[in-house]
Structures are given as structure tokens and as C-alpha cells.
Short mmCIF file of C-alpha atoms in Angstrom, two decimals:
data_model
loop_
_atom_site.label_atom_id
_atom_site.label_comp_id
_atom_site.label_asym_id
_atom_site.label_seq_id
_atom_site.Cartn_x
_atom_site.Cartn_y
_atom_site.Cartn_z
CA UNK A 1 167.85 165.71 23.83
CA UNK A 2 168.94 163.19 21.84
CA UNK A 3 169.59 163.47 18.01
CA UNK A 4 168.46 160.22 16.60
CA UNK A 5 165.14 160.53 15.23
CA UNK A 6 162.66 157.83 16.63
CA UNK A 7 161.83 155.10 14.99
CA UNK A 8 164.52 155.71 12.02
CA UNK A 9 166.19 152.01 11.79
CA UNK A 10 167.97 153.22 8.64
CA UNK A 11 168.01 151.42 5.48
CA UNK A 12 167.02 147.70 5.55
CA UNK A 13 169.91 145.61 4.89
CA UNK A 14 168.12 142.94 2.60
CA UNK A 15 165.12 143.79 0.49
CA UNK A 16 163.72 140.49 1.12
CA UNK A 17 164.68 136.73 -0.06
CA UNK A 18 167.29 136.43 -2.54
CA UNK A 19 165.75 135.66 -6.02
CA UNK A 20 167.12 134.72 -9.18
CA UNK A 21 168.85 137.87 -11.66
CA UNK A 22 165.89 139.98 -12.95
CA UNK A 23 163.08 138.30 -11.37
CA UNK A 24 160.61 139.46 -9.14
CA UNK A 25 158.15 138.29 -5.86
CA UNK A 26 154.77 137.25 -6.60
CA UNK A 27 152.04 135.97 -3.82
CA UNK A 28 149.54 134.84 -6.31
CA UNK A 29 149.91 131.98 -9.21
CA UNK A 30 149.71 133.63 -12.16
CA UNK A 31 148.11 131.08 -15.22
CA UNK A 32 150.29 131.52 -18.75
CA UNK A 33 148.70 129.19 -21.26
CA UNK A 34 149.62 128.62 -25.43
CA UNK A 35 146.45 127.29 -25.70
CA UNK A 36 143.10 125.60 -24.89
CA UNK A 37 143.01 124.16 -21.48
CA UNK A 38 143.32 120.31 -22.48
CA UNK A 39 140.57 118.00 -20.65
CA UNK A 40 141.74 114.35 -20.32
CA UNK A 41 139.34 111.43 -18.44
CA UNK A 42 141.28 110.13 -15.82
CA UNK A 43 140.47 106.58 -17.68
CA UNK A 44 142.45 107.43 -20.50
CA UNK A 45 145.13 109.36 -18.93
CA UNK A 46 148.84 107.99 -19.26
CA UNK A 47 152.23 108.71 -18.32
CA UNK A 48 154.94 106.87 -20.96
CA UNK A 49 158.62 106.97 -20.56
CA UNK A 50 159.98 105.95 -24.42
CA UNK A 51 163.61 104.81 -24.18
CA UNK A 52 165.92 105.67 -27.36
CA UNK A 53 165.28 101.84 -28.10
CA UNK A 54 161.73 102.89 -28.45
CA UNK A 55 161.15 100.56 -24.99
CA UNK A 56 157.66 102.04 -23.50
CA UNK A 57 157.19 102.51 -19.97
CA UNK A 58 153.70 103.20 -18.96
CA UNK A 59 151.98 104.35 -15.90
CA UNK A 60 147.91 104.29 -16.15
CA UNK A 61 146.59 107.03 -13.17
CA UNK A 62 145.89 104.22 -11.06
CA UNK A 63 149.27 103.00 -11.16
CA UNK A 64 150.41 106.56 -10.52
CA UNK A 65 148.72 107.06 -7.43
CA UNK A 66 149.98 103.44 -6.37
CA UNK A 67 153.65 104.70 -6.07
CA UNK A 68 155.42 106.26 -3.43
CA UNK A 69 155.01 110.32 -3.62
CA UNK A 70 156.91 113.04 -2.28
CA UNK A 71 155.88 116.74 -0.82
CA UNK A 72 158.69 119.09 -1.93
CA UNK A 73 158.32 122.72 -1.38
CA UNK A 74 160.05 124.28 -3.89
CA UNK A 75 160.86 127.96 -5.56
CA UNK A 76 159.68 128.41 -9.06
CA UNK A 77 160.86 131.07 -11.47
CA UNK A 78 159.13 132.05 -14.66
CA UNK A 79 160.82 133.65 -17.75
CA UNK A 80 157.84 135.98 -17.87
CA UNK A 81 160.13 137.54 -14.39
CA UNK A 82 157.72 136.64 -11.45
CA UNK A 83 159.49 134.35 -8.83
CA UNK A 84 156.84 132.50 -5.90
CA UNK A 85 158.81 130.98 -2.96
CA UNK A 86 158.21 128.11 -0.58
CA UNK A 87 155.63 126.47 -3.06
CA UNK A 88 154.25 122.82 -1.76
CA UNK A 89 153.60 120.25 -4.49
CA UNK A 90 152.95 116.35 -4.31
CA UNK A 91 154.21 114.18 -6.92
CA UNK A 92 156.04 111.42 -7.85
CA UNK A 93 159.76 111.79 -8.12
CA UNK A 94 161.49 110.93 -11.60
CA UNK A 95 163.84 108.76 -9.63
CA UNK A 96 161.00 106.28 -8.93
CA UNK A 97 159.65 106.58 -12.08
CA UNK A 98 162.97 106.21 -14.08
CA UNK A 99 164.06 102.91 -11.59
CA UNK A 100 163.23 100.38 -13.78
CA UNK A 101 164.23 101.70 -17.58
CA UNK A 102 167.46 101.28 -19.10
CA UNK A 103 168.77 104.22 -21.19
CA UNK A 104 172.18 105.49 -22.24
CA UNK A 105 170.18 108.52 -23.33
CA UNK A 106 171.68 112.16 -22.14
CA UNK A 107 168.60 114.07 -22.87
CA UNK A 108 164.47 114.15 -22.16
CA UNK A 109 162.31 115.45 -24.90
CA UNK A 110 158.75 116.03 -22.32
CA UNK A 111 155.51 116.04 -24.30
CA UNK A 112 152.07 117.15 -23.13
CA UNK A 113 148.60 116.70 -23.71
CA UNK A 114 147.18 119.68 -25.88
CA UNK A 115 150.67 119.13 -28.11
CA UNK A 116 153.38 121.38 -26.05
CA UNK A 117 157.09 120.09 -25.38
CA UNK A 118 159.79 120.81 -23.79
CA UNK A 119 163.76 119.11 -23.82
CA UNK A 120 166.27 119.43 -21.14
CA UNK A 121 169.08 116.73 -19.80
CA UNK A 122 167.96 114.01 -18.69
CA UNK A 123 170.39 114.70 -15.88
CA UNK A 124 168.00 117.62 -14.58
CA UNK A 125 165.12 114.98 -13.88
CA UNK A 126 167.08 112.84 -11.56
CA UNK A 127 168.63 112.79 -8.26
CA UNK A 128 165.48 114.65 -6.43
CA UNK A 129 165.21 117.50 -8.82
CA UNK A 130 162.16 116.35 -10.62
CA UNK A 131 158.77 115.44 -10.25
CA UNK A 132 155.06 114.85 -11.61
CA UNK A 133 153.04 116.51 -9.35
CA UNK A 134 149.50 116.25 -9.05
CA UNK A 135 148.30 118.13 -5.93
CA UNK A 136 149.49 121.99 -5.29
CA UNK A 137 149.30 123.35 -1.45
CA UNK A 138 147.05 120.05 -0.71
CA UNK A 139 144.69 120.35 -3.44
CA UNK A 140 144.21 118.09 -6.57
CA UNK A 141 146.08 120.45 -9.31
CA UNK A 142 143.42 122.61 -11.12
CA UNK A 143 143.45 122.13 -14.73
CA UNK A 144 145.43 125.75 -15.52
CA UNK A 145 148.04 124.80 -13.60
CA UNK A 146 148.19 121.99 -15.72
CA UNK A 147 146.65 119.39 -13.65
CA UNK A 148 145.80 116.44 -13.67
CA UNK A 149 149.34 116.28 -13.54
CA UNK A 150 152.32 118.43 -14.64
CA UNK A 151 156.11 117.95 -14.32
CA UNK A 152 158.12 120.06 -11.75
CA UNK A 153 161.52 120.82 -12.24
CA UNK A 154 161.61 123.75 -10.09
CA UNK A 155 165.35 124.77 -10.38
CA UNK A 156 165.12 125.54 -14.13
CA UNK A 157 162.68 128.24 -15.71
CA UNK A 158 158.67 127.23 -15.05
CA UNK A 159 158.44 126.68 -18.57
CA UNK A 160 160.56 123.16 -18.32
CA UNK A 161 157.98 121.98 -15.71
CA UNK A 162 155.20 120.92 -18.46
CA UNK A 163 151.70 121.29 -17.85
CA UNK A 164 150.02 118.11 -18.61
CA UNK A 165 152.57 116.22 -18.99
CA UNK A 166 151.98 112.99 -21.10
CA UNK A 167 155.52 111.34 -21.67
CA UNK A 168 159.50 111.68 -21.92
CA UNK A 169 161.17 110.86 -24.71
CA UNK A 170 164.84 109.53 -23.80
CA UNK A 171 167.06 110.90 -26.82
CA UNK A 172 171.13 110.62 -27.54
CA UNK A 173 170.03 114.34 -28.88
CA UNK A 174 169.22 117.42 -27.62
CA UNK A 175 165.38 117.95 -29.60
CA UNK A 176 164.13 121.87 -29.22
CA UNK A 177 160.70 121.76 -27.96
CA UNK A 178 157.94 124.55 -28.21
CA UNK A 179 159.16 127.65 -26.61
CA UNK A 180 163.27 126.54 -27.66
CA UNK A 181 162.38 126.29 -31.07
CA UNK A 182 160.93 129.98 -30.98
CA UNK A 183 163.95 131.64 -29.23
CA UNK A 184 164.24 130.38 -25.83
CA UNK A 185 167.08 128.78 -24.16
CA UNK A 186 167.33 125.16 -24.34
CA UNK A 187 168.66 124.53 -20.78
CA UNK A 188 166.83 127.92 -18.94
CA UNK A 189 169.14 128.39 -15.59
CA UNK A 190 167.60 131.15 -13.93
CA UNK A 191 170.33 131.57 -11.93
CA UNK A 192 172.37 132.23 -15.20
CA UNK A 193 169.75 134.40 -16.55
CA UNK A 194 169.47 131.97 -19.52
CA UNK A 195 166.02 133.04 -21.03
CA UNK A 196 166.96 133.40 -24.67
CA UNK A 197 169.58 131.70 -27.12
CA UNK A 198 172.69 132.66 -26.69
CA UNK A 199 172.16 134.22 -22.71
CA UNK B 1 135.47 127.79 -19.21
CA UNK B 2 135.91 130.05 -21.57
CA UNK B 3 140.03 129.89 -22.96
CA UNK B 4 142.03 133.12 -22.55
CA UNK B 5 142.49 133.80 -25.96
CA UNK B 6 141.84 137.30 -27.77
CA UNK B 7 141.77 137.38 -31.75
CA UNK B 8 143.82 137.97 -34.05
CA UNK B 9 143.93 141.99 -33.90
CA UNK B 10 146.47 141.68 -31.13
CA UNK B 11 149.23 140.44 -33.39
CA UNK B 12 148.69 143.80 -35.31
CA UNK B 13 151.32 145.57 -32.57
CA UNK B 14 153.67 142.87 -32.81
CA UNK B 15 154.00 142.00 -36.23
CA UNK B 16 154.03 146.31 -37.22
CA UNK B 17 157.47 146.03 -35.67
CA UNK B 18 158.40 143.40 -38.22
CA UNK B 19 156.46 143.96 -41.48
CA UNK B 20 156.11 147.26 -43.19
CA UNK B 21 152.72 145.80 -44.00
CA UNK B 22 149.35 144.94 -41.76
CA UNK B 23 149.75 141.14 -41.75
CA UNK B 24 146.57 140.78 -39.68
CA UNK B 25 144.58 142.23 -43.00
CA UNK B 26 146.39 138.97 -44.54
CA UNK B 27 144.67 135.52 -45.31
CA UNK B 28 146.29 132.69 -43.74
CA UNK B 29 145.92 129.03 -44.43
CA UNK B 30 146.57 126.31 -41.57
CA UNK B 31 148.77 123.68 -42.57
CA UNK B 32 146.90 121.18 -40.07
CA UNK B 33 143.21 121.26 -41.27
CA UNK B 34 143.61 123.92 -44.31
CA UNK B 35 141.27 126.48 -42.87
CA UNK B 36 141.82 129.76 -44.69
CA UNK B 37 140.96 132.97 -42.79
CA UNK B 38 142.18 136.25 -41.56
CA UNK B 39 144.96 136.47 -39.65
CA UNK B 40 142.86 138.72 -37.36
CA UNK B 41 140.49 135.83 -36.86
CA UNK B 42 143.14 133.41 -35.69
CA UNK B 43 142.87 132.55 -31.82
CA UNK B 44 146.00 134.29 -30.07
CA UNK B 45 146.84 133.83 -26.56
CA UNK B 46 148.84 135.94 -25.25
CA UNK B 47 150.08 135.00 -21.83
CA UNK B 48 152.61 132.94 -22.12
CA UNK B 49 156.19 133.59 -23.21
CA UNK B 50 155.24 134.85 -26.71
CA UNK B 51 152.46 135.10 -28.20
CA UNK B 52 150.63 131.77 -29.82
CA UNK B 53 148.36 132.35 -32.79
CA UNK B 54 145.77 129.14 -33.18
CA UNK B 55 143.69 128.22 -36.30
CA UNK B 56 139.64 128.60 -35.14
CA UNK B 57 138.74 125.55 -36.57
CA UNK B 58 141.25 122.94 -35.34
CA UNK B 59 143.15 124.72 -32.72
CA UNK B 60 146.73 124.04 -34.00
CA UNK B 61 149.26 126.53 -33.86
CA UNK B 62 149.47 128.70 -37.36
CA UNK B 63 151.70 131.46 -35.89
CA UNK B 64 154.11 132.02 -33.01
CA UNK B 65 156.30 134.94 -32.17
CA UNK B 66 158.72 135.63 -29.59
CA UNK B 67 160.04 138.98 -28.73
CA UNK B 68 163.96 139.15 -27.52
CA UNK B 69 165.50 141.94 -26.10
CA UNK B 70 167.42 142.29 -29.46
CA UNK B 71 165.26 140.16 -31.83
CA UNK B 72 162.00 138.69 -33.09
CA UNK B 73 161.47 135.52 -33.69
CA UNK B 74 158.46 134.58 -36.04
CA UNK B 75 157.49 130.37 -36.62
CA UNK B 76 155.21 130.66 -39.45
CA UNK B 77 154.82 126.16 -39.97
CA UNK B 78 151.76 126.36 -38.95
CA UNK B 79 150.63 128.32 -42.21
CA UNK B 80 150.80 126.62 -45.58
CA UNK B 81 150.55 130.67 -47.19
CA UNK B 82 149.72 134.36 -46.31
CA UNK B 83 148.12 135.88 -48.63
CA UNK B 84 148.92 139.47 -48.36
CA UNK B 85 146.31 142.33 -50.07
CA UNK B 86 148.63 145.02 -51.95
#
């Protein structure tokens, strides 16, 4: 008789995919909101990149949806803790967006429709790390997920990826934005666990 | 769609920590449209990294807090005053 119990594989060696220092899985989407869901005609939507010459670059939707888009799938981590893996998007990269406007500017200061913002380097939106998205897993993005269009900057906390995202203002300084004003990190690496000033 | 947003009773928790008095019994004026009300009456929604307290009238932000593992962080701009019954 043998002595190994069947169907004992022992202890698994992973507990699943590797996620960022305190986080944890999530299948669904969860919606965090600081406010009323803001409703924008598609007429008078715009996108404006303002240089730190006060140069405007503007993008109506049409001229949005005219430019070449992307499909990354992505992992996004939230400073609330819940992590979601292998997410699909379809934007428009930053590179594309950015081509054509000349800055010496080292920072983005992103504002929204509905009054939130958000600053990071402008380094972070470039090189295939950024993106306004407008469709999530094929569909046009629903409205508490910030569509019609929110940025993506998946490898820094969810709360640098702006829901309705209106503009970028390119800055020689780095300009706290809603949440970094009120305690939270201004650069948010959840790798480096950097949720709060001073992580 | 009706927003997320509970009143302003669900700051009571939160701000106990803070103030040795109810601040929700307090009247708060918005510095965007000058609305004075209760701070329980204020619009707060809470699901997002802190908690976001909006005026009922125009919406803007009169109150946000932010809970650390070692601080609090209160942003009282959007109030012009608190009045505060003693």
C-alpha cells in the first residue's frame, strides 16, 4: 500500500499571477466616482493639448476617431487595492497625439470634464505607455468608466488614467491635481507601493 | 441614473476621528455658489479614494478627506465657513 494520499499535490507553488505589493484580483470593474457622472454631446466634446507657451492643440471627436488607434491589453491597479489583469482597451496613443506639439515641458497636468485632475511626467504618457481610450473589451466606454473617453496609463495607479478626460496641460512644474493635493502620491508606482506622500 | 452619492451623515464616522465635535450638526457655506446648509445635507460620495463632500445646489466640492494609514487629511476650500453649534 502506498503512503501518499491520493490526490494530495501539496501546496501550490504560485497563488496565481504576480500582482503589485498589497493589491488584490478582481473579475469585475468596480465604478469609484468623486462625483456626478458628467454627460458631454459628442458635438461639443474636445480633447486640447495646451503647451507651456499656451499653444492649443485640439482634437474635435470626429478628428479623434480619424486617427490611427491602438488595442492594448493592459493590467490596471487601483489605490483602493483591487488589481484586474489582461484588460482590452482601444484608444489613441499619446505618441500620435503629442507628434505634432513642441514642448520643453517635463510634466502633464490632465483635466476632466466634471472638474477632476490629475499631474504626472509627461515622460509617463509617451513611448506606448499612454492612451485615450474610448472602447473597453469592444464596447463604446460606458459613461462610469469614464467614457466617452478616458486616459489610460495603466502602469501607474488607476487614478492617473482620468475619466473624461478633456485636456493636458504641458507644465515646466509639477501641479498636484485632485486626489495629490488631498494626500496621495504625485507619481503613484504601484510597483513601489507609492499610494500616499511620502511612500 | 441616479449618482452614487449618500448625504452628509456619512462624514459623521470620519470626521469623529478628527473633531471632538459633530461637524455634520455644523452649517457650511460653499465657496462656489454660497449655498449655506448642513454639513449632513452635503452630497458625499464615497467610493473613490476618500471621501468627496459636494454642495446640493451646484455640485462643487465643499469638503474632501483622505484617510492615511498614519494621517487624515481634510481640504476644507470648498467652504467659505463652518459654523459650528456650541
Amino acid at each position: 500500500m502506498g503512503i501518499v494520499t491520493p490526490g494530495f499535490r501539496g501546496r501550490p507553488r504560485s497563488s496565481g499571477p504576480e500582482l503589485p505589493p498589497g493589491q488584490y484580483l478582481t473579475e469585475d470593474f468596480p465604478v469609484l466616482s468623486a462625483g456626478p457622472t458628467p454627460r458631454v454631446p459628442m458635438d461639443r466634446w474636445e480633447f486640447v493639448i495646451t503647451t507651456e507657451t499656451s499653444r492649443e492643440h485640439r482634437w474635435t471627436w470626429d478628428d479623434l476617431m480619424a486617427l490611427p488607434s491602438e488595442t492594448p491589453t493592459v493590467d490596471i491597479h487601483c489605490v483602493t487595492k483591487w488589481s484586474k489583469l489582461g484588460t482590452t482597451w482601444q484608444g489613441v496613443s499619446l505618441d500620435t497625439l503629442m507628434s505634432d506639439v513642441d514642448t520643453a515641458a517635463d510634466y502633464a497636468f490632465v483635466h476632466s470634464y466634471g472638474g477632476y485632475t490629475t499631474n504626472l511626467p509627461l515622460a509617463d504618457l509617451l513611448d506606448g505607455q499612454a492612451w485615450v481610450a474610448f472602447k473597453f473589451d469592444g464596447e463604446d466606454l460606458h459613461p462610469e468608466h469614464g467614457g466617452p473617453a478616458r486616459l489610460l496609463v495603466p502602469h501607474l495607479y488607476f487614478w492617473k488614467s482620468a475619466k473624461w478626460v478633456r485636456g493636458i496641460q504641458l507644465r515646466f512644474d509639477d501641479e498636484p491635481g485632485f486626489w495629490e493635493t488631498a494626500g496621495y502620491h504625485d507619481y503613484g508606482d504601484p510597483w513601489r507601493e507609492q499610494r500616499y506622500q511620502g511612500d | 441614473m441616479t449618482d452614487p452619492h449618500l448625504d452628509g451623515n456619512a462624514l459623521a464616522g470620519p470626521l469623529r476621528e478628527i473633531f471632538a465635535v459633530d461637524v455634520t450638526a455644523a452649517t457650511s457655506r460653499c465657496a462656489a455658489c454660497g449655498l449655506s446648509g448642513a454639513v449632513a445635507a452635503l452630497h458625499v460620495y464615497p467610493n473613490a479614494p476618500g471621501m468627496v463632500a459636494r454642495c446640493p445646489g451646484c455640485e462643487e466640492v465643499v469638503l474632501r478627506m483622505v484617510r492615511t494609514p498614519d494621517a487624515a487629511w481634510l481640504d476644507l476650500r470648498g467652504a467659505v465657513s463652518l459654523r459650528i453649534p456650541m
